Amino acid sequence: MTESTELPPEDRKIVTLARSARARNGVPEGAAVRDETGRTYVAGTVSLDSLQLSAVRTAVAMAVASGAQSLEAAAVVTTADRLPPEDRSAVTDLGGPRTPILLAAPDGTLRETLTTD
């Protein structure tokens, strides 16, 4: 595990934003993605009777809906030990197979950095 303070500033920022979304909304996950222009999109888990989305899929959808063409990085704050394949695929669909996904614990500690290649 890596302290988030050891991350580059832009990565530390998206971990902090993801952590804040999780805490603010009282949801199981928080996520943030950074697009190719440096804009960030932050989301929490969506759990409605008619719609279930993880935090990272919600953040990716927000980026796409806002016109993002690619992703530089994603961060997910969760108690889960791993990300479902659908979450990884959402990041890859927009960012490509080398887009890093920072998987962090609720306290912001980085558990691992994932890519799909």
CSV table of N, CA, C and O in Angstrom, one decimal:
chain,number,residue,atom,x,y,z
A,1,MET,N,0.8,-1.2,0.0
A,1,MET,CA,0.0,0.0,0.0
A,1,MET,C,0.9,1.2,0.0
A,1,MET,O,1.9,1.3,0.6
A,2,THR,N,0.4,2.3,-0.6
A,2,THR,CA,1.1,3.5,-0.8
A,2,THR,C,0.3,4.7,-0.2
A,2,THR,O,-0.9,4.8,-0.5
A,3,GLU,N,0.9,5.5,0.5
A,3,GLU,CA,0.2,6.7,1.0
A,3,GLU,C,-0.1,7.6,-0.2
A,3,GLU,O,0.7,7.8,-1.1
A,4,SER,N,-1.3,8.2,-0.2
A,4,SER,CA,-1.7,9.0,-1.3
A,4,SER,C,-0.8,10.3,-1.4
A,4,SER,O,-0.6,10.8,-2.5
A,5,THR,N,-0.1,10.6,-0.3
A,5,THR,CA,0.8,11.8,-0.4
A,5,THR,C,2.0,11.5,-1.2
A,5,THR,O,2.7,12.4,-1.6
A,6,GLU,N,2.3,10.2,-1.5
A,6,GLU,CA,3.4,9.9,-2.4
A,6,GLU,C,3.1,9.9,-3.9
A,6,GLU,O,4.0,9.7,-4.7
A,7,LEU,N,1.8,10.1,-4.2
A,7,LEU,CA,1.4,10.1,-5.6
A,7,LEU,C,1.7,11.5,-6.2
A,7,LEU,O,1.8,12.5,-5.5
A,8,PRO,N,1.8,11.5,-7.5
A,8,PRO,CA,2.0,12.8,-8.2
A,8,PRO,C,0.7,13.7,-7.9
A,8,PRO,O,-0.4,13.2,-7.6
A,9,PRO,N,0.9,15.0,-7.8
A,9,PRO,CA,-0.2,15.9,-7.4
A,9,PRO,C,-1.6,15.7,-8.1
A,9,PRO,O,-2.6,15.7,-7.5
A,10,GLU,N,-1.5,15.5,-9.4
A,10,GLU,CA,-2.8,15.3,-10.2
A,10,GLU,C,-3.5,14.0,-9.8
A,10,GLU,O,-4.7,13.9,-9.8
A,11,ASP,N,-2.7,12.9,-9.5
A,11,ASP,CA,-3.3,11.7,-9.1
A,11,ASP,C,-3.8,11.8,-7.7
A,11,ASP,O,-4.9,11.2,-7.4
A,12,ARG,N,-3.0,12.4,-6.8
A,12,ARG,CA,-3.5,12.7,-5.5
A,12,ARG,C,-4.8,13.4,-5.4
A,12,ARG,O,-5.7,13.1,-4.7
A,13,LYS,N,-5.0,14.4,-6.4
A,13,LYS,CA,-6.2,15.1,-6.5
A,13,LYS,C,-7.4,14.2,-6.8
A,13,LYS,O,-8.4,14.4,-6.1
A,14,ILE,N,-7.3,13.3,-7.8
A,14,ILE,CA,-8.4,12.5,-8.1
A,14,ILE,C,-8.8,11.5,-7.0
A,14,ILE,O,-9.9,11.2,-6.8
A,15,VAL,N,-7.8,11.0,-6.3
A,15,VAL,CA,-8.0,10.1,-5.1
A,15,VAL,C,-8.8,10.9,-4.1
A,15,VAL,O,-9.8,10.4,-3.5
A,16,THR,N,-8.4,12.1,-3.8
A,16,THR,CA,-9.0,13.0,-2.8
A,16,THR,C,-10.5,13.3,-3.2
A,16,THR,O,-11.4,13.2,-2.4
A,17,LEU,N,-10.7,13.6,-4.5
A,17,LEU,CA,-12.0,13.9,-5.0
A,17,LEU,C,-12.9,12.6,-4.9
A,17,LEU,O,-14.1,12.7,-4.5
A,18,ALA,N,-12.4,11.5,-5.2
A,18,ALA,CA,-13.2,10.2,-5.1
A,18,ALA,C,-13.5,9.9,-3.7
A,18,ALA,O,-14.6,9.5,-3.4
A,19,ARG,N,-12.6,10.1,-2.8
A,19,ARG,CA,-12.8,9.9,-1.4
A,19,ARG,C,-13.9,10.9,-0.8
A,19,ARG,O,-14.8,10.4,-0.1
A,20,SER,N,-13.8,12.1,-1.3
A,20,SER,CA,-14.8,13.1,-0.8
A,20,SER,C,-16.2,12.7,-1.3
A,20,SER,O,-17.2,12.9,-0.6
A,21,ALA,N,-16.3,12.3,-2.6
A,21,ALA,CA,-17.6,11.9,-3.1
A,21,ALA,C,-18.2,10.7,-2.3
A,21,ALA,O,-19.4,10.7,-2.0
A,22,ARG,N,-17.4,9.8,-2.0
A,22,ARG,CA,-17.9,8.6,-1.2
A,22,ARG,C,-18.4,9.1,0.2
A,22,ARG,O,-19.5,8.7,0.6
A,23,ALA,N,-17.6,9.9,0.8
A,23,ALA,CA,-18.0,10.3,2.2
A,23,ALA,C,-19.2,11.3,2.2
A,23,ALA,O,-20.1,11.1,3.0
A,24,ARG,N,-19.2,12.2,1.2
A,24,ARG,CA,-20.2,13.2,1.2
A,24,ARG,C,-21.6,12.6,0.9
A,24,ARG,O,-22.6,13.0,1.5
A,25,ASN,N,-21.6,11.6,0.0
A,25,ASN,CA,-22.9,11.0,-0.3
A,25,ASN,C,-23.2,9.7,0.4
A,25,ASN,O,-24.3,9.2,0.2
A,26,GLY,N,-22.3,9.3,1.3
A,26,GLY,CA,-22.6,8.1,2.1
A,26,GLY,C,-22.8,6.8,1.2
A,26,GLY,O,-23.7,6.0,1.5
A,27,VAL,N,-22.0,6.7,0.1
A,27,VAL,CA,-22.2,5.6,-0.8
A,27,VAL,C,-21.0,4.6,-0.7
A,27,VAL,O,-20.0,5.0,-0.2
A,28,PRO,N,-21.2,3.4,-1.2
A,28,PRO,CA,-20.1,2.4,-1.1
A,28,PRO,C,-18.8,2.8,-1.8
A,28,PRO,O,-17.7,2.4,-1.4
A,29,GLU,N,-18.9,3.5,-2.9
A,29,GLU,CA,-17.7,3.9,-3.7
A,29,GLU,C,-17.8,5.4,-4.1
A,29,GLU,O,-18.9,5.9,-4.4
A,30,GLY,N,-16.6,5.9,-4.3
A,30,GLY,CA,-16.5,7.2,-4.9
A,30,GLY,C,-15.4,7.1,-6.0
A,30,GLY,O,-14.5,6.2,-5.9
A,31,ALA,N,-15.6,7.8,-7.1
A,31,ALA,CA,-14.7,7.7,-8.2
A,31,ALA,C,-14.5,9.1,-8.8
A,31,ALA,O,-15.3,10.0,-8.7
A,32,ALA,N,-13.3,9.3,-9.4
A,32,ALA,CA,-13.0,10.5,-10.2
A,32,ALA,C,-12.2,10.1,-11.4
A,32,ALA,O,-11.4,9.2,-11.3
A,33,VAL,N,-12.5,10.7,-12.5
A,33,VAL,CA,-11.7,10.5,-13.7
A,33,VAL,C,-11.1,11.8,-14.2
A,33,VAL,O,-11.8,12.9,-14.0
A,34,ARG,N,-10.0,11.8,-14.9
A,34,ARG,CA,-9.4,13.0,-15.4
A,34,ARG,C,-9.3,12.8,-16.9
A,34,ARG,O,-8.7,11.8,-17.4
A,35,ASP,N,-9.8,13.8,-17.7
A,35,ASP,CA,-9.8,13.6,-19.1
A,35,ASP,C,-8.5,14.2,-19.7
A,35,ASP,O,-7.7,14.6,-19.0
A,36,GLU,N,-8.5,14.1,-21.1
A,36,GLU,CA,-7.3,14.5,-21.8
A,36,GLU,C,-6.9,16.0,-21.7
A,36,GLU,O,-5.8,16.4,-21.9
A,37,THR,N,-7.9,16.8,-21.2
A,37,THR,CA,-7.7,18.3,-21.0
A,37,THR,C,-7.4,18.6,-19.6
A,37,THR,O,-7.1,19.8,-19.3
A,38,GLY,N,-7.4,17.6,-18.7
A,38,GLY,CA,-7.2,17.8,-17.3
A,38,GLY,C,-8.5,18.1,-16.5
A,38,GLY,O,-8.4,18.2,-15.3
A,39,ARG,N,-9.6,18.1,-17.1
A,39,ARG,CA,-10.9,18.2,-16.4
A,39,ARG,C,-11.2,17.0,-15.6
A,39,ARG,O,-10.8,15.9,-16.1
A,40,THR,N,-11.8,17.1,-14.5
A,40,THR,CA,-12.1,16.0,-13.6
A,40,THR,C,-13.7,15.8,-13.5
A,40,THR,O,-14.4,16.8,-13.6
A,41,TYR,N,-14.1,14.6,-13.4
A,41,TYR,CA,-15.5,14.3,-13.2
A,41,TYR,C,-15.6,13.3,-12.0
A,41,TYR,O,-14.8,12.4,-11.9
A,42,VAL,N,-16.4,13.7,-11.1
A,42,VAL,CA,-16.5,13.0,-9.8
A,42,VAL,C,-17.9,12.4,-9.6
A,42,VAL,O,-18.9,13.1,-9.9
A,43,ALA,N,-18.0,11.2,-9.1
A,43,ALA,CA,-19.3,10.6,-8.9
A,43,ALA,C,-19.2,9.6,-7.7
A,43,ALA,O,-18.1,9.1,-7.4
A,44,GLY,N,-20.4,9.2,-7.3
A,44,GLY,CA,-20.5,8.2,-6.3
A,44,GLY,C,-21.4,7.1,-6.9
A,44,GLY,O,-21.9,7.2,-8.0
A,45,THR,N,-21.5,6.0,-6.2
A,45,THR,CA,-22.4,4.9,-6.6
A,45,THR,C,-23.8,5.4,-6.8
A,45,THR,O,-24.3,6.1,-6.0
A,46,VAL,N,-24.4,4.9,-7.9
A,46,VAL,CA,-25.9,5.2,-8.2
A,46,VAL,C,-26.7,4.0,-7.9
A,46,VAL,O,-26.4,2.9,-8.5
A,47,SER,N,-27.6,4.1,-7.0
A,47,SER,CA,-28.4,2.9,-6.6
A,47,SER,C,-29.9,3.3,-6.6
A,47,SER,O,-30.4,3.7,-5.5
A,48,LEU,N,-30.5,3.2,-7.7
A,48,LEU,CA,-32.0,3.4,-7.9
A,48,LEU,C,-32.6,2.1,-8.2
A,48,LEU,O,-32.0,1.2,-8.7
A,49,ASP,N,-33.9,2.1,-8.0
A,49,ASP,CA,-34.7,0.8,-8.4
A,49,ASP,C,-34.4,0.5,-9.9
A,49,ASP,O,-34.3,-0.6,-10.3
A,50,SER,N,-34.4,1.6,-10.7
A,50,SER,CA,-34.3,1.4,-12.2
A,50,SER,C,-32.9,1.5,-12.7
A,50,SER,O,-32.7,1.3,-13.9
A,51,LEU,N,-31.9,1.9,-11.9
A,51,LEU,CA,-30.6,2.2,-12.4
A,51,LEU,C,-29.6,1.9,-11.3
A,51,LEU,O,-29.6,2.4,-10.2
A,52,GLN,N,-28.6,1.0,-11.7
A,52,GLN,CA,-27.5,0.6,-10.8
A,52,GLN,C,-26.2,0.9,-11.5
A,52,GLN,O,-26.0,0.3,-12.6
A,53,LEU,N,-25.4,1.8,-11.0
A,53,LEU,CA,-24.1,2.1,-11.6
A,53,LEU,C,-23.0,2.2,-10.6
A,53,LEU,O,-23.3,2.9,-9.5
A,54,SER,N,-21.9,1.7,-10.9
A,54,SER,CA,-20.8,1.9,-9.9
A,54,SER,C,-20.3,3.3,-10.1
A,54,SER,O,-20.7,4.0,-11.0
A,55,ALA,N,-19.5,3.8,-9.1
A,55,ALA,CA,-19.0,5.1,-9.1
A,55,ALA,C,-18.2,5.4,-10.4
A,55,ALA,O,-18.3,6.5,-11.0
A,56,VAL,N,-17.3,4.5,-10.7
A,56,VAL,CA,-16.4,4.7,-11.9
A,56,VAL,C,-17.2,4.8,-13.2
A,56,VAL,O,-16.9,5.6,-14.0
A,57,ARG,N,-18.2,3.9,-13.3
A,57,ARG,CA,-19.0,3.9,-14.6
A,57,ARG,C,-19.8,5.2,-14.6
A,57,ARG,O,-19.9,5.8,-15.7
A,58,THR,N,-20.2,5.7,-13.5
A,58,THR,CA,-21.0,7.0,-13.5
A,58,THR,C,-20.0,8.1,-13.9
A,58,THR,O,-20.4,9.0,-14.7
A,59,ALA,N,-18.8,8.1,-13.3
A,59,ALA,CA,-17.8,9.2,-13.6
A,59,ALA,C,-17.4,9.1,-15.1
A,59,ALA,O,-17.3,10.2,-15.8
A,60,VAL,N,-17.3,8.0,-15.7
A,60,VAL,CA,-16.9,7.8,-17.1
A,60,VAL,C,-18.1,8.3,-17.9
A,60,VAL,O,-17.9,9.1,-18.9
A,61,ALA,N,-19.3,8.0,-17.6
A,61,ALA,CA,-20.5,8.5,-18.3
A,61,ALA,C,-20.6,10.0,-18.3
A,61,ALA,O,-20.9,10.6,-19.3
A,62,MET,N,-20.3,10.6,-17.1
A,62,MET,CA,-20.3,12.0,-17.0
A,62,MET,C,-19.2,12.7,-17.9
A,62,MET,O,-19.5,13.7,-18.6
A,63,ALA,N,-18.1,12.0,-18.0
A,63,ALA,CA,-17.0,12.6,-18.9
A,63,ALA,C,-17.4,12.5,-20.3
A,63,ALA,O,-17.3,13.5,-21.1
A,64,VAL,N,-18.0,11.4,-20.7
A,64,VAL,CA,-18.4,11.2,-22.1
A,64,VAL,C,-19.5,12.2,-22.4
A,64,VAL,O,-19.5,12.9,-23.5
A,65,ALA,N,-20.5,12.3,-21.5
A,65,ALA,CA,-21.6,13.3,-21.7
A,65,ALA,C,-21.1,14.7,-21.8
A,65,ALA,O,-21.8,15.6,-22.4
A,66,SER,N,-20.0,15.0,-21.2
A,66,SER,CA,-19.4,16.4,-21.3
A,66,SER,C,-18.5,16.6,-22.4
A,66,SER,O,-17.9,17.6,-22.5
A,67,GLY,N,-18.3,15.6,-23.3
A,67,GLY,CA,-17.5,15.7,-24.5
A,67,GLY,C,-16.0,15.3,-24.4
A,67,GLY,O,-15.2,15.5,-25.3
A,68,ALA,N,-15.7,14.6,-23.3
A,68,ALA,CA,-14.3,14.1,-23.2
A,68,ALA,C,-14.0,13.1,-24.3
A,68,ALA,O,-14.9,12.3,-24.7
A,69,GLN,N,-12.8,13.2,-24.8
A,69,GLN,CA,-12.4,12.3,-25.9
A,69,GLN,C,-11.5,11.1,-25.4
A,69,GLN,O,-11.4,10.1,-26.1
A,70,SER,N,-10.9,11.3,-24.2
A,70,SER,CA,-10.1,10.3,-23.7
A,70,SER,C,-9.9,10.5,-22.2
A,70,SER,O,-10.4,11.5,-21.7
A,71,LEU,N,-9.3,9.6,-21.5
A,71,LEU,CA,-9.0,9.7,-20.1
A,71,LEU,C,-7.5,9.5,-19.9
A,71,LEU,O,-6.9,8.7,-20.5
A,72,GLU,N,-7.0,10.3,-18.9
A,72,GLU,CA,-5.6,10.2,-18.5
A,72,GLU,C,-5.5,9.2,-17.3
A,72,GLU,O,-4.5,8.5,-17.2
A,73,ALA,N,-6.5,9.2,-16.4
A,73,ALA,CA,-6.5,8.4,-15.2
A,73,ALA,C,-7.8,8.3,-14.6
A,73,ALA,O,-8.7,9.2,-14.8
A,74,ALA,N,-8.0,7.3,-13.7
A,74,ALA,CA,-9.2,7.2,-12.9
A,74,ALA,C,-8.8,6.8,-11.5
A,74,ALA,O,-7.7,6.2,-11.3
A,75,ALA,N,-9.6,7.1,-10.6
A,75,ALA,CA,-9.4,6.7,-9.2
A,75,ALA,C,-10.7,6.2,-8.6
A,75,ALA,O,-11.8,6.8,-8.9
A,76,VAL,N,-10.6,5.1,-7.9
A,76,VAL,CA,-11.8,4.6,-7.2
A,76,VAL,C,-11.5,4.3,-5.7
A,76,VAL,O,-10.5,3.7,-5.4
A,77,VAL,N,-12.3,4.9,-4.9
A,77,VAL,CA,-12.2,4.7,-3.4
A,77,VAL,C,-13.3,3.7,-3.0
A,77,VAL,O,-14.5,4.0,-3.2
A,78,THR,N,-12.9,2.6,-2.4
A,78,THR,CA,-13.9,1.5,-2.1
A,78,THR,C,-13.3,0.6,-1.0
A,78,THR,O,-12.1,0.6,-0.8
A,79,THR,N,-14.2,-0.2,-0.4
A,79,THR,CA,-13.8,-1.2,0.5
A,79,THR,C,-13.5,-2.5,-0.2
A,79,THR,O,-12.9,-3.4,0.4
A,80,ALA,N,-14.0,-2.6,-1.4
A,80,ALA,CA,-13.8,-3.8,-2.2
A,80,ALA,C,-12.3,-4.1,-2.5
A,80,ALA,O,-11.5,-3.1,-2.7
A,81,ASP,N,-11.9,-5.3,-2.6
A,81,ASP,CA,-10.6,-5.7,-2.9
A,81,ASP,C,-10.2,-5.6,-4.4
A,81,ASP,O,-9.0,-5.6,-4.7
A,82,ARG,N,-11.2,-5.6,-5.3
A,82,ARG,CA,-10.9,-5.5,-6.7
A,82,ARG,C,-12.0,-4.9,-7.4
A,82,ARG,O,-13.1,-4.7,-6.8
A,83,LEU,N,-11.8,-4.4,-8.6
A,83,LEU,CA,-12.8,-3.8,-9.4
A,83,LEU,C,-13.5,-4.8,-10.4
A,83,LEU,O,-12.7,-5.7,-10.9
A,84,PRO,N,-14.8,-4.7,-10.5
A,84,PRO,CA,-15.4,-5.7,-11.5
A,84,PRO,C,-14.9,-5.4,-12.9
A,84,PRO,O,-14.5,-4.2,-13.2
A,85,PRO,N,-14.9,-6.4,-13.8
A,85,PRO,CA,-14.4,-6.2,-15.1
A,85,PRO,C,-15.2,-5.1,-15.9
A,85,PRO,O,-14.6,-4.4,-16.7
A,86,GLU,N,-16.4,-4.9,-15.6
A,86,GLU,CA,-17.2,-3.8,-16.2
A,86,GLU,C,-16.7,-2.4,-15.9
A,86,GLU,O,-16.7,-1.5,-16.8
A,87,ASP,N,-16.2,-2.2,-14.7
A,87,ASP,CA,-15.6,-0.9,-14.3
A,87,ASP,C,-14.3,-0.7,-15.1
A,87,ASP,O,-14.0,0.4,-15.6
A,88,ARG,N,-13.5,-1.7,-15.1
A,88,ARG,CA,-12.2,-1.6,-15.9
A,88,ARG,C,-12.5,-1.4,-17.4
A,88,ARG,O,-11.8,-0.6,-18.0
A,89,SER,N,-13.5,-2.0,-17.9
A,89,SER,CA,-13.8,-1.9,-19.3
A,89,SER,C,-14.3,-0.5,-19.6
A,89,SER,O,-14.0,0.1,-20.7
A,90,ALA,N,-15.1,0.1,-18.7
A,90,ALA,CA,-15.5,1.5,-18.9
A,90,ALA,C,-14.4,2.5,-19.1
A,90,ALA,O,-14.4,3.3,-19.9
A,91,VAL,N,-13.4,2.3,-18.2
A,91,VAL,CA,-12.2,3.2,-18.3
A,91,VAL,C,-11.4,2.9,-19.6
A,91,VAL,O,-11.0,3.9,-20.3
A,92,THR,N,-11.3,1.7,-19.9
A,92,THR,CA,-10.5,1.3,-21.1
A,92,THR,C,-11.3,1.8,-22.4
A,92,THR,O,-10.6,2.2,-23.3
A,93,ASP,N,-12.6,1.7,-22.4
A,93,ASP,CA,-13.4,2.1,-23.6
A,93,ASP,C,-13.1,3.6,-23.9
A,93,ASP,O,-13.0,3.9,-25.1
A,94,LEU,N,-12.9,4.4,-22.9
A,94,LEU,CA,-12.7,5.9,-23.2
A,94,LEU,C,-11.2,6.2,-23.2
A,94,LEU,O,-10.7,7.0,-24.0
A,95,GLY,N,-10.4,5.6,-22.3
A,95,GLY,CA,-9.0,6.0,-22.1
A,95,GLY,C,-8.0,5.1,-22.8
A,95,GLY,O,-6.9,5.5,-23.0
A,96,GLY,N,-8.4,3.9,-23.1
A,96,GLY,CA,-7.4,2.9,-23.7
A,96,GLY,C,-6.9,2.0,-22.6
A,96,GLY,O,-7.1,2.2,-21.4
A,97,PRO,N,-6.2,0.9,-23.1
A,97,PRO,CA,-5.8,-0.1,-22.1
A,97,PRO,C,-4.7,0.3,-21.2
A,97,PRO,O,-4.5,-0.4,-20.2
A,98,ARG,N,-4.0,1.4,-21.4
A,98,ARG,CA,-2.9,1.8,-20.5
A,98,ARG,C,-3.4,2.9,-19.5
A,98,ARG,O,-2.5,3.4,-18.7
A,99,THR,N,-4.6,3.2,-19.5
A,99,THR,CA,-5.1,4.2,-18.6
A,99,THR,C,-5.0,3.7,-17.2
A,99,THR,O,-5.7,2.7,-16.8
A,100,PRO,N,-4.3,4.3,-16.3
A,100,PRO,CA,-4.2,3.8,-14.9
A,100,PRO,C,-5.5,4.0,-14.1
A,100,PRO,O,-6.1,5.1,-14.2
A,101,ILE,N,-5.8,3.0,-13.3
A,101,ILE,CA,-6.9,3.1,-12.4
A,101,ILE,C,-6.3,3.0,-11.0
A,101,ILE,O,-5.8,1.9,-10.7
A,102,LEU,N,-6.4,4.0,-10.2
A,102,LEU,CA,-5.9,4.0,-8.9
A,102,LEU,C,-7.0,3.5,-7.9
A,102,LEU,O,-8.0,4.1,-7.8
A,103,LEU,N,-6.7,2.3,-7.4
A,103,LEU,CA,-7.7,1.7,-6.4
A,103,LEU,C,-7.2,2.0,-5.0
A,103,LEU,O,-6.1,1.6,-4.6
A,104,ALA,N,-8.1,2.7,-4.3
A,104,ALA,CA,-7.7,3.2,-3.0
A,104,ALA,C,-8.7,2.8,-1.9
A,104,ALA,O,-9.9,2.6,-2.2
A,105,ALA,N,-8.2,2.7,-0.7
A,105,ALA,CA,-9.1,2.4,0.4
A,105,ALA,C,-9.8,3.6,0.9
A,105,ALA,O,-9.4,4.7,0.5
A,106,PRO,N,-10.8,3.5,1.7
A,106,PRO,CA,-11.6,4.7,2.2
A,106,PRO,C,-10.7,5.8,2.8
A,106,PRO,O,-11.1,6.9,2.8
A,107,ASP,N,-9.6,5.4,3.4
A,107,ASP,CA,-8.7,6.4,4.0
A,107,ASP,C,-7.8,7.1,3.0
A,107,ASP,O,-7.0,7.9,3.4
A,108,GLY,N,-7.9,6.7,1.7
A,108,GLY,CA,-7.1,7.3,0.7
A,108,GLY,C,-5.8,6.6,0.4
A,108,GLY,O,-5.1,7.0,-0.5
A,109,THR,N,-5.5,5.5,1.1
A,109,THR,CA,-4.3,4.7,0.9
A,109,THR,C,-4.5,4.0,-0.4
A,109,THR,O,-5.4,3.3,-0.6
A,110,LEU,N,-3.5,4.1,-1.3
A,110,LEU,CA,-3.5,3.5,-2.6
A,110,LEU,C,-3.2,2.0,-2.4
A,110,LEU,O,-2.1,1.6,-1.9
A,111,ARG,N,-4.1,1.1,-2.8
A,111,ARG,CA,-3.9,-0.3,-2.8
A,111,ARG,C,-3.1,-0.8,-3.9
A,111,ARG,O,-2.2,-1.6,-3.8
A,112,GLU,N,-3.5,-0.4,-5.1
A,112,GLU,CA,-2.8,-0.8,-6.3
A,112,GLU,C,-3.2,0.1,-7.5
A,112,GLU,O,-4.2,0.8,-7.5
A,113,THR,N,-2.4,0.1,-8.5
A,113,THR,CA,-2.6,0.8,-9.8
A,113,THR,C,-2.9,-0.2,-10.8
A,113,THR,O,-2.0,-1.1,-11.1
A,114,LEU,N,-4.1,-0.2,-11.4
A,114,LEU,CA,-4.5,-1.2,-12.4
A,114,LEU,C,-4.4,-0.6,-13.8
A,114,LEU,O,-4.7,0.6,-14.0
A,115,THR,N,-4.1,-1.5,-14.8
A,115,THR,CA,-4.3,-1.2,-16.2
A,115,THR,C,-4.9,-2.5,-16.8
A,115,THR,O,-4.8,-3.5,-16.1
A,116,THR,N,-5.4,-2.4,-18.0
A,116,THR,CA,-5.9,-3.6,-18.6
A,116,THR,C,-5.0,-4.2,-19.6
A,116,THR,O,-5.4,-5.2,-20.3
A,117,ASP,N,-3.8,-3.7,-19.8
A,117,ASP,CA,-3.0,-4.3,-20.8
A,117,ASP,C,-2.0,-5.3,-20.2
A,117,ASP,O,-1.9,-5.5,-19.0
